[in-house]
Amino acid sequence: MDFRLAPEQQQFRDSVLKFSQKELSAGALARAHDPQYPWDVAKKMAKQGLLGITIPEADGGQGGTLMDAVLAIEAVASACPRSADVIQAGNFGPIRVLAEYGSSFQKQSFLKRLLTGEAVIAVGMTEPEAGSAVTDLATKATRDGKGWRINGSKIFTTHSAYADLILAYVRFGPGVGGIGSVLIEKNLPGFRLGRKSHFMSGEEWAELHFDNVLVPEEMVLLGEGGFKKQIAGFNVERIGNAARSLALGRYAFEQARAWALQRKQFGKLLAEFQGLQWKFADMKLKLEAAQLLLYRAAANADRGLPSPEETALAKMACNQAGFDVASESLQVMGATGYSQDTLVEYCLRRCRGWMIAGGSVEILKNRVAESIFDRTFPQRGG
Ligand SMILES: Cc1cc2nc3c(=O)[nH]c(=O)nc-3n(C[C@H](O)[C@H](O)[C@H](O)COP(=O)(O)OP(=O)(O)OC[C@H]3O[C@@H](n4cnc5c(N)ncnc54)[C@H](O)[C@@H]3O)c2cc1C
């Protein structure tokens, strides 16, 4: 066992860091407060080979590993926290599910624009009555000639306001086995964006409505029985979520560290007060411990998709560490940290959301408990 990065991983991380400091640092504050997707960043990243890191070269990607993609998130976020979302969108999210399970027609039709940073794909799972209980989803696919009619609604979908392709989880039949997914282009008749809203992070989302949308057979990504495979693909998304939580916690930590070395009160640097030194020691412990779990899940996943249990542990640890460290960093910086002149308050708001998105901390604990006791614990019923 070796806890150090391999020389080529170190080299890759250094090159992404150099790119990020040169191209992304300058606009970081403004980007964090802009609800729009940073398309300019996406195009720069595409040129730099940072979209499709884990996607095979045959499909237009870089043929790298999940660990490489995690390193890219860390390096990018250290210069511009908001830009780490572009690494997520181009590597970990539904793009990865499309690359893993899509037909060659689907990949040829959509991957190119996603990998050049001209478009993003959104994943619509959550519905008004199906949040944590995602298998309660009701959006229905009904056979119509050679295609499927889709009826239903999705909420809280990241990128929904501007993505032109949706990977929508739908119900072909009853039960968990009846769930699959289709690719829906937003220009299809019957597709409608509903009420728009914002998360606490400032990101926009909009309700998605499908009113008798006709989807041809070749746009079915995973048909009936595809739910398990989709969740296996979704574990990759969770790794990206975990990596961003940790990276934004670390960003806040570095800001607080620099602040403690320049701000004086009572005639002393903040760094000289033991009450604050212990906060830094506690923060460091949380960051380092979570990072080990994240790296384990990502490194082991290079031999396939990440293990559900290792992913759940990594996401729980990183979500909690990111949020706790961002909060303590803000405390160390006083009103400066609470102000929108720094990105520390932004990191706190973003980390808060990741404790809910992509499998909440509680749902992941349920998953881990099942491994511990080697049995399932049905959450339904009285
Ligand atoms: C920033 C952000 C981005 C998102 N992006 C997307 C997206 O791109 N696509 C998409 O489809 N959805 C997205 N979501 C929605 C997300 O998947 C849901 O918010 C999540 O599944 C939880 O559902 P809910 O909000 O309806 O909460 P609920 O399911 O109503 O849960 C409420 C609370 O109860 C807890 N809880 C529920 N059931 C249990 C249980 N059995 N045991 C213990 N605790 C439980 C939950 O953990 C939570 O704390 C996003 C959400 C956020 C915050």
PDB file of N, CA, C and O and ligand atoms in Angstrom, residues 123-126 131-133 155-158 199 203 353 356-358 360 362-363 366 379, ligand 1:
ATOM      1  N   VAL A 123     -29.733  15.348 -15.101  1.00  0.00           N
ATOM      2  CA  VAL A 123     -30.378  14.085 -14.723  1.00  0.00           C
ATOM      3  C   VAL A 123     -31.620  14.390 -13.892  1.00  0.00           C
ATOM      4  O   VAL A 123     -31.547  15.046 -12.853  1.00  0.00           O
ATOM      5  N   GLY A 124     -32.753  13.931 -14.385  1.00  0.00           N
ATOM      6  CA  GLY A 124     -34.024  14.165 -13.701  1.00  0.00           C
ATOM      7  C   GLY A 124     -34.512  12.883 -13.046  1.00  0.00           C
ATOM      8  O   GLY A 124     -35.039  11.983 -13.716  1.00  0.00           O
ATOM      9  N   MET A 125     -34.317  12.797 -11.743  1.00  0.00           N
ATOM     10  CA  MET A 125     -34.817  11.647 -10.976  1.00  0.00           C
ATOM     11  C   MET A 125     -35.909  12.129 -10.038  1.00  0.00           C
ATOM     12  O   MET A 125     -36.985  11.563  -9.966  1.00  0.00           O
ATOM     13  N   THR A 126     -35.596  13.182  -9.259  1.00  0.00           N
ATOM     14  CA  THR A 126     -36.471  13.630  -8.176  1.00  0.00           C
ATOM     15  C   THR A 126     -37.787  14.188  -8.696  1.00  0.00           C
ATOM     16  O   THR A 126     -37.799  14.943  -9.670  1.00  0.00           O
ATOM     17  N   GLY A 131     -38.517  11.862  -3.455  1.00  0.00           N
ATOM     18  CA  GLY A 131     -37.220  12.476  -3.156  1.00  0.00           C
ATOM     19  C   GLY A 131     -36.251  11.382  -2.766  1.00  0.00           C
ATOM     20  O   GLY A 131     -35.730  10.663  -3.622  1.00  0.00           O
ATOM     21  N   SER A 132     -36.052  11.209  -1.457  1.00  0.00           N
ATOM     22  CA  SER A 132     -35.185  10.108  -0.995  1.00  0.00           C
ATOM     23  C   SER A 132     -35.744   8.764  -1.469  1.00  0.00           C
ATOM     24  O   SER A 132     -34.992   7.860  -1.825  1.00  0.00           O
ATOM     25  N   ALA A 133     -37.065   8.659  -1.477  1.00  0.00           N
ATOM     26  CA  ALA A 133     -37.714   7.423  -1.961  1.00  0.00           C
ATOM     27  C   ALA A 133     -37.832   7.515  -3.481  1.00  0.00           C
ATOM     28  O   ALA A 133     -38.933   7.547  -4.038  1.00  0.00           O
ATOM     29  N   ILE A 155     -38.365  17.766 -10.372  1.00  0.00           N
ATOM     30  CA  ILE A 155     -37.989  19.004  -9.677  1.00  0.00           C
ATOM     31  C   ILE A 155     -36.546  18.928  -9.179  1.00  0.00           C
ATOM     32  O   ILE A 155     -35.970  17.838  -9.132  1.00  0.00           O
ATOM     33  N   PHE A 156     -36.021  20.085  -8.824  1.00  0.00           N
ATOM     34  CA  PHE A 156     -34.671  20.243  -8.235  1.00  0.00           C
ATOM     35  C   PHE A 156     -33.548  19.818  -9.184  1.00  0.00           C
ATOM     36  O   PHE A 156     -32.429  19.553  -8.723  1.00  0.00           O
ATOM     37  N   THR A 157     -33.811  19.706 -10.482  1.00  0.00           N
ATOM     38  CA  THR A 157     -32.809  19.174 -11.411  1.00  0.00           C
ATOM     39  C   THR A 157     -31.699  20.199 -11.677  1.00  0.00           C
ATOM     40  O   THR A 157     -31.965  21.256 -12.248  1.00  0.00           O
ATOM     41  N   THR A 158     -30.484  19.865 -11.290  1.00  0.00           N
ATOM     42  CA  THR A 158     -29.331  20.732 -11.578  1.00  0.00           C
ATOM     43  C   THR A 158     -29.187  20.879 -13.092  1.00  0.00           C
ATOM     44  O   THR A 158     -29.344  19.904 -13.824  1.00  0.00           O
ATOM     45  N   PHE A 199     -31.405  27.472  -5.711  1.00  0.00           N
ATOM     46  CA  PHE A 199     -30.955  26.867  -4.458  1.00  0.00           C
ATOM     47  C   PHE A 199     -30.272  27.937  -3.611  1.00  0.00           C
ATOM     48  O   PHE A 199     -29.933  29.015  -4.100  1.00  0.00           O
ATOM     49  N   GLU A 203     -27.499  28.619  -7.477  1.00  0.00           N
ATOM     50  CA  GLU A 203     -27.719  27.887  -8.736  1.00  0.00           C
ATOM     51  C   GLU A 203     -29.207  27.879  -9.092  1.00  0.00           C
ATOM     52  O   GLU A 203     -30.044  27.689  -8.215  1.00  0.00           O
ATOM     53  N   GLY A 353     -25.641  22.060   0.509  1.00  0.00           N
ATOM     54  CA  GLY A 353     -26.508  21.396  -0.472  1.00  0.00           C
ATOM     55  C   GLY A 353     -26.088  19.963  -0.764  1.00  0.00           C
ATOM     56  O   GLY A 353     -26.926  19.085  -0.976  1.00  0.00           O
ATOM     57  N   ILE A 356     -27.497  17.023   1.010  1.00  0.00           N
ATOM     58  CA  ILE A 356     -28.858  16.602   0.633  1.00  0.00           C
ATOM     59  C   ILE A 356     -28.849  15.944  -0.751  1.00  0.00           C
ATOM     60  O   ILE A 356     -29.507  14.925  -0.971  1.00  0.00           O
ATOM     61  N   ALA A 357     -28.104  16.543  -1.683  1.00  0.00           N
ATOM     62  CA  ALA A 357     -28.123  16.066  -3.074  1.00  0.00           C
ATOM     63  C   ALA A 357     -27.386  14.742  -3.231  1.00  0.00           C
ATOM     64  O   ALA A 357     -26.468  14.448  -2.476  1.00  0.00           O
ATOM     65  N   GLY A 358     -27.814  13.976  -4.228  1.00  0.00           N
ATOM     66  CA  GLY A 358     -27.073  12.770  -4.619  1.00  0.00           C
ATOM     67  C   GLY A 358     -27.094  11.658  -3.581  1.00  0.00           C
ATOM     68  O   GLY A 358     -26.148  10.885  -3.471  1.00  0.00           O
ATOM     69  N   SER A 360     -28.857  11.746   0.367  1.00  0.00           N
ATOM     70  CA  SER A 360     -28.569  12.568   1.558  1.00  0.00           C
ATOM     71  C   SER A 360     -27.692  11.771   2.524  1.00  0.00           C
ATOM     72  O   SER A 360     -27.594  10.535   2.437  1.00  0.00           O
ATOM     73  N   GLU A 362     -28.282  11.000   5.462  1.00  0.00           N
ATOM     74  CA  GLU A 362     -29.080   9.993   6.196  1.00  0.00           C
ATOM     75  C   GLU A 362     -29.305   8.740   5.355  1.00  0.00           C
ATOM     76  O   GLU A 362     -29.206   7.606   5.847  1.00  0.00           O
ATOM     77  N   ILE A 363     -29.597   8.941   4.080  1.00  0.00           N
ATOM     78  CA  ILE A 363     -29.852   7.786   3.199  1.00  0.00           C
ATOM     79  C   ILE A 363     -28.572   6.954   3.050  1.00  0.00           C
ATOM     80  O   ILE A 363     -28.610   5.718   3.014  1.00  0.00           O
ATOM     81  N   ASN A 366     -28.119   4.823   6.037  1.00  0.00           N
ATOM     82  CA  ASN A 366     -28.963   3.618   5.931  1.00  0.00           C
ATOM     83  C   ASN A 366     -28.236   2.548   5.119  1.00  0.00           C
ATOM     84  O   ASN A 366     -28.258   1.363   5.449  1.00  0.00           O
ATOM     85  N   GLN A 379     -37.419   0.613   4.420  1.00  0.00           N
ATOM     86  CA  GLN A 379     -37.781   1.918   4.993  1.00  0.00           C
ATOM     87  C   GLN A 379     -39.281   2.172   4.876  1.00  0.00           C
ATOM     88  O   GLN A 379     -39.795   3.125   5.442  1.00  0.00           O
TER      89      GLN A 379
HETATM   90  C1  LIG B   1     -28.064  21.125  -4.577  1.00  0.00           C
HETATM   91  C2  LIG B   1     -29.006  20.065  -5.030  1.00  0.00           C
HETATM   92  C3  LIG B   1     -28.910  19.569  -6.314  1.00  0.00           C
HETATM   93  C4  LIG B   1     -29.803  18.579  -6.750  1.00  0.00           C
HETATM   94  N1  LIG B   1     -29.703  18.126  -8.045  1.00  0.00           N
HETATM   95  C5  LIG B   1     -30.566  17.170  -8.469  1.00  0.00           C
HETATM   96  C6  LIG B   1     -30.507  16.697  -9.834  1.00  0.00           C
HETATM   97  O1  LIG B   1     -29.672  17.122 -10.628  1.00  0.00           O
HETATM   98  N2  LIG B   1     -31.405  15.762 -10.229  1.00  0.00           N
HETATM   99  C7  LIG B   1     -32.354  15.254  -9.384  1.00  0.00           C
HETATM  100  O2  LIG B   1     -33.114  14.406  -9.807  1.00  0.00           O
HETATM  101  N3  LIG B   1     -32.446  15.700  -8.101  1.00  0.00           N
HETATM  102  C8  LIG B   1     -31.577  16.640  -7.630  1.00  0.00           C
HETATM  103  N4  LIG B   1     -31.659  17.098  -6.341  1.00  0.00           N
HETATM  104  C9  LIG B   1     -32.699  16.578  -5.462  1.00  0.00           C
HETATM  105  C10 LIG B   1     -32.165  15.556  -4.460  1.00  0.00           C
HETATM  106  O3  LIG B   1     -31.862  14.343  -5.098  1.00  0.00           O
HETATM  107  C11 LIG B   1     -33.232  15.393  -3.349  1.00  0.00           C
HETATM  108  O4  LIG B   1     -33.308  16.640  -2.695  1.00  0.00           O
HETATM  109  C12 LIG B   1     -32.885  14.272  -2.378  1.00  0.00           C
HETATM  110  O5  LIG B   1     -33.030  13.013  -2.965  1.00  0.00           O
HETATM  111  C13 LIG B   1     -33.745  14.346  -1.111  1.00  0.00           C
HETATM  112  O6  LIG B   1     -35.093  14.425  -1.445  1.00  0.00           O
HETATM  113  P1  LIG B   1     -36.017  15.566  -0.790  1.00  0.00           P
HETATM  114  O7  LIG B   1     -35.321  16.857  -0.927  1.00  0.00           O
HETATM  115  O8  LIG B   1     -37.359  15.430  -1.394  1.00  0.00           O
HETATM  116  O9  LIG B   1     -36.049  15.237   0.750  1.00  0.00           O
HETATM  117  P2  LIG B   1     -36.936  14.108   1.465  1.00  0.00           P
HETATM  118  O10 LIG B   1     -36.773  12.809   0.775  1.00  0.00           O
HETATM  119  O11 LIG B   1     -38.293  14.633   1.670  1.00  0.00           O
HETATM  120  O12 LIG B   1     -36.199  13.985   2.874  1.00  0.00           O
HETATM  121  C14 LIG B   1     -36.299  14.978   3.898  1.00  0.00           C
HETATM  122  C15 LIG B   1     -35.317  14.621   5.006  1.00  0.00           C
HETATM  123  O13 LIG B   1     -35.644  13.342   5.545  1.00  0.00           O
HETATM  124  C16 LIG B   1     -34.529  12.480   5.455  1.00  0.00           C
HETATM  125  N5  LIG B   1     -35.001  11.123   5.161  1.00  0.00           N
HETATM  126  C17 LIG B   1     -35.856  10.721   4.176  1.00  0.00           C
HETATM  127  N6  LIG B   1     -36.032   9.403   4.207  1.00  0.00           N
HETATM  128  C18 LIG B   1     -35.278   8.929   5.233  1.00  0.00           C
HETATM  129  C19 LIG B   1     -35.016   7.640   5.778  1.00  0.00           C
HETATM  130  N7  LIG B   1     -35.568   6.542   5.253  1.00  0.00           N
HETATM  131  N8  LIG B   1     -34.171   7.528   6.825  1.00  0.00           N
HETATM  132  C20 LIG B   1     -33.593   8.638   7.379  1.00  0.00           C
HETATM  133  N9  LIG B   1     -33.796   9.872   6.903  1.00  0.00           N
HETATM  134  C21 LIG B   1     -34.617  10.027   5.841  1.00  0.00           C
HETATM  135  C22 LIG B   1     -33.675  13.036   4.313  1.00  0.00           C
HETATM  136  O14 LIG B   1     -32.320  12.649   4.443  1.00  0.00           O
HETATM  137  C23 LIG B   1     -33.871  14.540   4.512  1.00  0.00           C
HETATM  138  O15 LIG B   1     -33.015  14.995   5.501  1.00  0.00           O
HETATM  139  C24 LIG B   1     -30.785  18.076  -5.873  1.00  0.00           C
HETATM  140  C25 LIG B   1     -30.881  18.577  -4.564  1.00  0.00           C
HETATM  141  C26 LIG B   1     -29.987  19.551  -4.140  1.00  0.00           C
HETATM  142  C27 LIG B   1     -30.107  20.065  -2.731  1.00  0.00           C
END
